[in-house]
C-alpha positions as protocol buffer text, in pm:
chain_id: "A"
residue {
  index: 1
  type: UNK
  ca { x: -1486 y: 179 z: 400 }
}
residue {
  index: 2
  type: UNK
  ca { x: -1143 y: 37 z: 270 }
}
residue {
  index: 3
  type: UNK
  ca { x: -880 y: 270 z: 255 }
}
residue {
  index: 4
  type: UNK
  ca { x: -518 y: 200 z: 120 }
}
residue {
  index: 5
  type: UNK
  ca { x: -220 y: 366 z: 179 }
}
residue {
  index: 6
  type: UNK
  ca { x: 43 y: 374 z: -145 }
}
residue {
  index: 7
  type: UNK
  ca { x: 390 y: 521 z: -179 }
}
residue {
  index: 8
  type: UNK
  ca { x: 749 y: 438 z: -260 }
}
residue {
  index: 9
  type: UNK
  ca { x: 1002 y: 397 z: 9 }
}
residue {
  index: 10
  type: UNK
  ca { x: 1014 y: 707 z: 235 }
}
residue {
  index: 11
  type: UNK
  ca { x: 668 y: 843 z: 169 }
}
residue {
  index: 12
  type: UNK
  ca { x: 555 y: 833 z: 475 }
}
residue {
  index: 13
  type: UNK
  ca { x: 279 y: 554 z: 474 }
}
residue {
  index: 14
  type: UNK
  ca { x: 342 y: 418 z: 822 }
}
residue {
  index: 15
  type: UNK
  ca { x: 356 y: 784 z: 994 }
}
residue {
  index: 16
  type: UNK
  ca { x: 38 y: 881 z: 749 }
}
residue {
  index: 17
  type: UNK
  ca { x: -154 y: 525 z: 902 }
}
residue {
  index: 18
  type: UNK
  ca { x: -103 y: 606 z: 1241 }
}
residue {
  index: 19
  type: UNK
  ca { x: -225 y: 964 z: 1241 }
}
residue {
  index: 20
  type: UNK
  ca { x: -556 y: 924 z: 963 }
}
residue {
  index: 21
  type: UNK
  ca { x: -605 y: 607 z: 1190 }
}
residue {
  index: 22
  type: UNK
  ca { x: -640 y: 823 z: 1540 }
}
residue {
  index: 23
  type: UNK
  ca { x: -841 y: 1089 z: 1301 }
}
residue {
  index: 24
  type: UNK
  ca { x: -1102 y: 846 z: 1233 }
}
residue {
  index: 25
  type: UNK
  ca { x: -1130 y: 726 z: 1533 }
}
residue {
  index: 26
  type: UNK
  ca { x: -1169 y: 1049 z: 1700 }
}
residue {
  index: 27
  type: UNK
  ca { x: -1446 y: 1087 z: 1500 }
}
residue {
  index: 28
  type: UNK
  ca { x: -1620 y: 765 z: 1642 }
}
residue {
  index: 29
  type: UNK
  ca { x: -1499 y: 496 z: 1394 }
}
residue {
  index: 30
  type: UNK
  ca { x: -1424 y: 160 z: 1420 }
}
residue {
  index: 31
  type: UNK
  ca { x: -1079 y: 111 z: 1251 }
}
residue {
  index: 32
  type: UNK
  ca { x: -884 y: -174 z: 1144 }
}
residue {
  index: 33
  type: UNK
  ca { x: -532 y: -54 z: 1086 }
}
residue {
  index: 34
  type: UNK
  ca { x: -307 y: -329 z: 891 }
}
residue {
  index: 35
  type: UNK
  ca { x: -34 y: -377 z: 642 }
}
residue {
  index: 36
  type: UNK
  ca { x: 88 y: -539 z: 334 }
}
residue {
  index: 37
  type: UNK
  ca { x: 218 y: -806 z: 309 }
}
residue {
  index: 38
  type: UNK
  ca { x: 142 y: -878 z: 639 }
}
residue {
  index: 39
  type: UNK
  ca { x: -150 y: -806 z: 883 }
}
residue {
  index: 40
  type: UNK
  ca { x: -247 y: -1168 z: 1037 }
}
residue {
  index: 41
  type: UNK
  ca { x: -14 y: -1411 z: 1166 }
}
residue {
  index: 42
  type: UNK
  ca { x: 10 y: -1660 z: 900 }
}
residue {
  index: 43
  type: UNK
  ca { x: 46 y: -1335 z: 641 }
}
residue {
  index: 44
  type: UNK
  ca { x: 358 y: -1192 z: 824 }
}
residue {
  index: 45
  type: UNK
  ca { x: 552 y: -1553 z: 830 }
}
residue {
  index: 46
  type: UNK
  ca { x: 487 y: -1519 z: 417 }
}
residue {
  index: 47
  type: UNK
  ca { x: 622 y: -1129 z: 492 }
}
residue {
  index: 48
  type: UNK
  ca { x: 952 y: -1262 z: 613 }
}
residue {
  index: 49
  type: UNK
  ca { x: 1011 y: -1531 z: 304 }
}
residue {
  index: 50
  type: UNK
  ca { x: 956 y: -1217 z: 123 }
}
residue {
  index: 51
  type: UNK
  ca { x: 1140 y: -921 z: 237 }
}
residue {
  index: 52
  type: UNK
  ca { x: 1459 y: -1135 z: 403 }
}
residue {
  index: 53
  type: UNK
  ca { x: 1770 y: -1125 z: 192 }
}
residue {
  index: 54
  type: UNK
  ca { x: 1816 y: -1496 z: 155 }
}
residue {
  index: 55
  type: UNK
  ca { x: 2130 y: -1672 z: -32 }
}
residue {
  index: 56
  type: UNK
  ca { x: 1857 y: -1821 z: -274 }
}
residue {
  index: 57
  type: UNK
  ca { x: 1711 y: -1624 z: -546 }
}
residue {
  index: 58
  type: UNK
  ca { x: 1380 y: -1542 z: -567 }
}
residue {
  index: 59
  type: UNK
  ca { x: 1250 y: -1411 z: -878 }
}
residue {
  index: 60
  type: UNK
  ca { x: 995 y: -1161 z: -964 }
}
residue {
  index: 61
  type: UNK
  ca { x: 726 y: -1442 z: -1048 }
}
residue {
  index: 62
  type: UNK
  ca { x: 797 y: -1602 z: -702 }
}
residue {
  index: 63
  type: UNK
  ca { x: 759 y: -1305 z: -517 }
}
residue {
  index: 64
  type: UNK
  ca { x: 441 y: -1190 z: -703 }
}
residue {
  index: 65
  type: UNK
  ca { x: 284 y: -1474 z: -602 }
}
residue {
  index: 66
  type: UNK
  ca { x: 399 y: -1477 z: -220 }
}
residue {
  index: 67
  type: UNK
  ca { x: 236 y: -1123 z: -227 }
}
residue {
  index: 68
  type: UNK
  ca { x: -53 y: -1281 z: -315 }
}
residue {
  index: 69
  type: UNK
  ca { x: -92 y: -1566 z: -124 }
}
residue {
  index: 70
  type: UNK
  ca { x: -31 y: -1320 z: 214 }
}
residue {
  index: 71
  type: UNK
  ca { x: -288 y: -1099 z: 20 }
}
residue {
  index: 72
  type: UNK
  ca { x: -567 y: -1424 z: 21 }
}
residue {
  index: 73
  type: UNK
  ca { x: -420 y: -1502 z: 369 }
}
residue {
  index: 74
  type: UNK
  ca { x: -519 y: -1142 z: 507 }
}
residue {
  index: 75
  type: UNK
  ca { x: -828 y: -1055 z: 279 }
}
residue {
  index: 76
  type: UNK
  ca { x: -993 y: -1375 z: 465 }
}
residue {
  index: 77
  type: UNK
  ca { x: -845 y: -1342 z: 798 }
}
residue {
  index: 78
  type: UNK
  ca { x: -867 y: -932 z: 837 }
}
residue {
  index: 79
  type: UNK
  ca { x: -1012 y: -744 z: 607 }
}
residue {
  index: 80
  type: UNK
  ca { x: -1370 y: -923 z: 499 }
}
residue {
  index: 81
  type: UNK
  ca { x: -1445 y: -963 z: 838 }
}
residue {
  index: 82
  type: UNK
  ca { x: -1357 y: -645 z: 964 }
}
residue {
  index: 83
  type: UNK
  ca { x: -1550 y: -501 z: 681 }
}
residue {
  index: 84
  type: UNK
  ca { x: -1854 y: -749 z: 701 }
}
residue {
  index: 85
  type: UNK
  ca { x: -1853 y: -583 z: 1060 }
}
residue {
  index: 86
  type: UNK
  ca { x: -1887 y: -236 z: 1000 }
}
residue {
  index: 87
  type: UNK
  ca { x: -1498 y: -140 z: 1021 }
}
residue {
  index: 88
  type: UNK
  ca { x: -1318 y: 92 z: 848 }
}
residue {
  index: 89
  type: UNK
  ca { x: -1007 y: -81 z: 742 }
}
residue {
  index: 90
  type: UNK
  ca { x: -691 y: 125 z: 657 }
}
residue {
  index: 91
  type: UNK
  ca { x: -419 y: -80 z: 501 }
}
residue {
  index: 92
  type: UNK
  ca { x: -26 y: 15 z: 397 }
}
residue {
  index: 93
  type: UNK
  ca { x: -29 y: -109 z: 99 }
}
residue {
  index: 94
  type: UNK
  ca { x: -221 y: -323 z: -151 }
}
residue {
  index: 95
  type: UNK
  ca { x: -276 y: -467 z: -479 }
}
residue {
  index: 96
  type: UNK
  ca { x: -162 y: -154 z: -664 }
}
residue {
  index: 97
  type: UNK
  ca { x: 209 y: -191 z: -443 }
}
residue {
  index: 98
  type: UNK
  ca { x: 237 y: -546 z: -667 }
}
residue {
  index: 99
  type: UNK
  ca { x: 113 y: -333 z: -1035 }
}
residue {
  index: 100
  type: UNK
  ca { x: 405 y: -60 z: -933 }
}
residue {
  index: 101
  type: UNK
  ca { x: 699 y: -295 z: -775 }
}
residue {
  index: 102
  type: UNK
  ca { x: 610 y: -586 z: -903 }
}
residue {
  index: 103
  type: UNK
  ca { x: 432 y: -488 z: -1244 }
}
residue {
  index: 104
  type: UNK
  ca { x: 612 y: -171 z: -1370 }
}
residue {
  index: 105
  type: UNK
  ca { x: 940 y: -223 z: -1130 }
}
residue {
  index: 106
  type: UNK
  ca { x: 1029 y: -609 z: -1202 }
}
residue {
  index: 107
  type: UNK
  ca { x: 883 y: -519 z: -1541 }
}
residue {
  index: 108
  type: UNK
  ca { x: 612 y: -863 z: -1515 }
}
residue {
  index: 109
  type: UNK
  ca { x: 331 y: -879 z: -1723 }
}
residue {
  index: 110
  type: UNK
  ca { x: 27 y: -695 z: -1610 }
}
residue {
  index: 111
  type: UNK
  ca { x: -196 y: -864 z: -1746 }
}
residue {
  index: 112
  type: UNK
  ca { x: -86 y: -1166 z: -1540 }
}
residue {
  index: 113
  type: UNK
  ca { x: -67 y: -955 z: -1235 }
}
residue {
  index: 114
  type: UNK
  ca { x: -462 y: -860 z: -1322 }
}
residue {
  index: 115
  type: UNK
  ca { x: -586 y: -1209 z: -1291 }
}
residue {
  index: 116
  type: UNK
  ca { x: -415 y: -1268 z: -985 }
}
residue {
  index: 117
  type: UNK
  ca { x: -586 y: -990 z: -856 }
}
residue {
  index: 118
  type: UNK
  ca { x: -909 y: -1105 z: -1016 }
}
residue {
  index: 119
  type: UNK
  ca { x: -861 y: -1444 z: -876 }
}
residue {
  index: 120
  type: UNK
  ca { x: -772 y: -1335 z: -454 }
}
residue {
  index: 121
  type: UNK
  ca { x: -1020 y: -1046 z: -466 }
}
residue {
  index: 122
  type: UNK
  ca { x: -1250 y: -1005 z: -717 }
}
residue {
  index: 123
  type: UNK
  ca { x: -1561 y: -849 z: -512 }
}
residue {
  index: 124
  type: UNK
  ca { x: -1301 y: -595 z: -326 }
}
residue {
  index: 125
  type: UNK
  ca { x: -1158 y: -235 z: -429 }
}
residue {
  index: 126
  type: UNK
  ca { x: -1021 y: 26 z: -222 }
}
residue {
  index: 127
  type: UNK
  ca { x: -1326 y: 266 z: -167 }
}
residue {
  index: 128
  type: UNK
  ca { x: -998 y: 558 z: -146 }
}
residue {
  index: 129
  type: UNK
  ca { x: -656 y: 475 z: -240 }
}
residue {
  index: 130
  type: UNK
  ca { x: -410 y: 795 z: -88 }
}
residue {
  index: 131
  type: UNK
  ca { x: -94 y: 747 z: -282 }
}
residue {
  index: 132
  type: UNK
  ca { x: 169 y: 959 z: -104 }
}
residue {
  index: 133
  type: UNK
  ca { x: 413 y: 1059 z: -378 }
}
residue {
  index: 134
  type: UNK
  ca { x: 772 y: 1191 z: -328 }
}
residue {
  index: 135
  type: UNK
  ca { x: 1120 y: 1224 z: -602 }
}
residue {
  index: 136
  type: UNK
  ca { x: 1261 y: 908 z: -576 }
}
residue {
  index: 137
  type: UNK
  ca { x: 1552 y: 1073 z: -461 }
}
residue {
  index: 138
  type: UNK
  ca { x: 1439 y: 1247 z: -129 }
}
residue {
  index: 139
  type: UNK
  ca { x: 1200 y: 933 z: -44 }
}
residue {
  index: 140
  type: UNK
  ca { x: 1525 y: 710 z: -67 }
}
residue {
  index: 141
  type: UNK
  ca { x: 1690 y: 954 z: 166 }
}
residue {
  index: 142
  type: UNK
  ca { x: 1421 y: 986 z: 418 }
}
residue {
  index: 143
  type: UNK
  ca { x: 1433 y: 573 z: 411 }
}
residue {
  index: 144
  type: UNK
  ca { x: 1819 y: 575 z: 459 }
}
residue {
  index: 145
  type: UNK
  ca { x: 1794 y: 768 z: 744 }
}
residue {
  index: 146
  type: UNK
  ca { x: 1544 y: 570 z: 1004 }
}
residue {
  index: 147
  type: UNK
  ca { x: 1626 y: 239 z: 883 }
}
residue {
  index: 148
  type: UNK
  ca { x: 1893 y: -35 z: 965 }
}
residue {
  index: 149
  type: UNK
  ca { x: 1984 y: -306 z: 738 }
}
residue {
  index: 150
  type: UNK
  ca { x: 1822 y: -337 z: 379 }
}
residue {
  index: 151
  type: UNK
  ca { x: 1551 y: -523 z: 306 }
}
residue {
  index: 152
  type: UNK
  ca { x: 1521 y: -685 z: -56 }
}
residue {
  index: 153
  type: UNK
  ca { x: 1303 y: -388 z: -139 }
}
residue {
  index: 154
  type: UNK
  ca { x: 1568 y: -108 z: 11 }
}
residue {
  index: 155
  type: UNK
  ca { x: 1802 y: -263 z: -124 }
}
residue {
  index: 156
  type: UNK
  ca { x: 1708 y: -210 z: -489 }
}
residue {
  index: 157
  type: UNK
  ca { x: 1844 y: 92 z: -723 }
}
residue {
  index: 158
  type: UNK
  ca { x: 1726 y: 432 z: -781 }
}
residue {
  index: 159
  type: UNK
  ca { x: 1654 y: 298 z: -1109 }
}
residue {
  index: 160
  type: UNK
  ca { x: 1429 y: 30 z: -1031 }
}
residue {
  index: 161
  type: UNK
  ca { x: 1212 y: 311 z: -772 }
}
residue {
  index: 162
  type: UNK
  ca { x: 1220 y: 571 z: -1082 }
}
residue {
  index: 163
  type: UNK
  ca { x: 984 y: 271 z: -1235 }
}
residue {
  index: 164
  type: UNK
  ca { x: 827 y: 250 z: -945 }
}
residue {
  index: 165
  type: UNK
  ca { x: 681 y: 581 z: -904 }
}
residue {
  index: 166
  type: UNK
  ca { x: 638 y: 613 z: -1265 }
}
residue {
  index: 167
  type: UNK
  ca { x: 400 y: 258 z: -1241 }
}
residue {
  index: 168
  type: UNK
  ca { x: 205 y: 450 z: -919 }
}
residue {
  index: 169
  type: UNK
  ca { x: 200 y: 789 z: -1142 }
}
residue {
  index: 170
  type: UNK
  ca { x: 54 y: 608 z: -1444 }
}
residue {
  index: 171
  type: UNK
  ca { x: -183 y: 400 z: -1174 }
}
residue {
  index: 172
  type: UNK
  ca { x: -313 y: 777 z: -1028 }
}
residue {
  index: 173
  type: UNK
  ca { x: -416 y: 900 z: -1338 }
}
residue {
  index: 174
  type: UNK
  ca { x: -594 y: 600 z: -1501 }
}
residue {
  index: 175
  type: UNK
  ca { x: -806 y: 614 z: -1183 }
}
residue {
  index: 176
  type: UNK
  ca { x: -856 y: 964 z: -1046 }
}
residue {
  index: 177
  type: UNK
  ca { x: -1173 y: 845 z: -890 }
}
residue {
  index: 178
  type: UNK
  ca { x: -994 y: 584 z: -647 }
}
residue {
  index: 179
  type: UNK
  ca { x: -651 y: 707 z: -624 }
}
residue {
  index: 180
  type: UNK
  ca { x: -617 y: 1043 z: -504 }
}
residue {
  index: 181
  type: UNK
  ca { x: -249 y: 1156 z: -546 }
}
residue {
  index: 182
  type: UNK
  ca { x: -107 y: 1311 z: -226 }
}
residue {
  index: 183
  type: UNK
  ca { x: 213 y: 1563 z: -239 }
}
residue {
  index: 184
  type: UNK
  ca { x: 432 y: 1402 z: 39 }
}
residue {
  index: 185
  type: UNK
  ca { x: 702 y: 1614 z: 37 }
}
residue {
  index: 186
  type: UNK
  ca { x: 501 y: 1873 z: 193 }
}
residue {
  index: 187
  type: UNK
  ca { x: 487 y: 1992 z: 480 }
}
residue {
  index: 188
  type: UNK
  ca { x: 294 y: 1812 z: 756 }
}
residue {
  index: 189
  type: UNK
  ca { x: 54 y: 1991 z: 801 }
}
residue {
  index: 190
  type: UNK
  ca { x: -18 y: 1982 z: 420 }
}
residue {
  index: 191
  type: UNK
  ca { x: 20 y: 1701 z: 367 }
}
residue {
  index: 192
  type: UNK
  ca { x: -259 y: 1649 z: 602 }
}
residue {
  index: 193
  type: UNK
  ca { x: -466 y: 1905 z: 466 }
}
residue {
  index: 194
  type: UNK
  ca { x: -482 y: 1763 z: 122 }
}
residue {
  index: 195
  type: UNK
  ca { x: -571 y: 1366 z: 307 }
}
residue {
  index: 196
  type: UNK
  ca { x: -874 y: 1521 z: 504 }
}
residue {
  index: 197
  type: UNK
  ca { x: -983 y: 1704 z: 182 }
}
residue {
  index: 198
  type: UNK
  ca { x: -969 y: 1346 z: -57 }
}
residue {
  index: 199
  type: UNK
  ca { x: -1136 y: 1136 z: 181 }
}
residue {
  index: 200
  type: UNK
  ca { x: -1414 y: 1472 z: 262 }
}
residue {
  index: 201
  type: UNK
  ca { x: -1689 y: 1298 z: 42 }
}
residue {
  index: 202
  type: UNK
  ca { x: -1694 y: 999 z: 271 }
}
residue {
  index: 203
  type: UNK
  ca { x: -1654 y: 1245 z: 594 }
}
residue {
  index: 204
  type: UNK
  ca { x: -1929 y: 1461 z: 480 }
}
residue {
  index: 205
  type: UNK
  ca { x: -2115 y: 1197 z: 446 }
}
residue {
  index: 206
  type: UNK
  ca { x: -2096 y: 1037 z: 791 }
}
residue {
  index: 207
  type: UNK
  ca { x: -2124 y: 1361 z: 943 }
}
residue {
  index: 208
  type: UNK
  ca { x: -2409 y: 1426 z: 759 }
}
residue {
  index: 209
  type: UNK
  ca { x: -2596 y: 1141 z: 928 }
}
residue {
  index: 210
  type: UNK
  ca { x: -2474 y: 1246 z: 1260 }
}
């Protein structure tokens, strides 16, 4: 099972990975909790390049495809082989972070952006993609408040995560299969709720083989 985590800023991905991640294990799972860009070693030096605000420009081609050379990096490092074995792997963040930052954000051509994707990972889709979904405007507050100095990402305008969302909006509902569409400015304990209930088929399903 390959579960991604999707959001803008201040959605609440990494406090959402940590709790589904005890969940599942406290219901006798093997999981693999990781992020994007990121998870290996290699994958978190291209993280760095990426994120750091550098005197040298990098444009939005550049940094589309450092996301997805850390995405090959990590796919053959992490998450095939934790999946080959039986894992569940949980991820913050995936392909459809590059489609909304990169792809509707940056404004890039999707198309591009699809044979990239086609290219690193072909024979691998999110069995359950949560996208936690908040107003711009209260996710870039939440941010604001826990964090230090700006990444490339914080750093950007309200603008540029208004195209953002609108990219992961637009994602949700050309795949309400995969991407189940979370209301993170909820309460907790809702917010909760409505995770346990979108990944139930694949719960029921273990616990019906229990």
């Amino acid at each position: 099972m390959f579960i991604t985590l999707e959001g803008i800023e201040g959605a609440g991905k990494s406090t959402v990975a940590a709790w589904l991640c005890e969940s599942l294990r406290a219901r006798g799972l093997t999981v693999r909790l990781t992020r994007e860009p990121g998870g290996t070693e290699l994958a978190e030096r291209v993280r760095r390049i990426v994120l750091e605000r550098g005197r040298e420009h990098v444009s939005g081609e550049a940094e589309t495809l450092l996301m997805f050379a850390a995405r090959a990096i990590h796919l053959d490092n992490l998450v095939r082989p934790a999946l080959d074995a039986g894992e569940w792997v949980l991820s913050d963040r995936f392909t459809d972070a590059t489609r909304a930052y990169q792809g509707a954000g940056r404004g890039l051509d999707i198309e591009w952006i699809e044979a990239l994707a086609a290219r690193v990972h072909a024979d691998l889709t999110p069995n359950c993609t949560l996208l936690l979904d908040v107003p711009v405007e209260l996710g870039l507050k939440r941010a604001r408040a826990r964090r230090g100095e700006d990444d490339r990402f914080e750093a950007e305008t309200q603008a540029f995560f208004e195209r953002v969302r609108a990219g992961y909006l637009a994602l949700a509902e050309r795949e309400p299969q995969r991407i189940r569409l979370i209301d993170a400015a909820a309460p907790v304990a809702v917010v909760r709720e409505q995770i346990t209930a979108a990944l139930q088929p694949w719960l029921g399903a273990l616990e019906g083989h229990s």
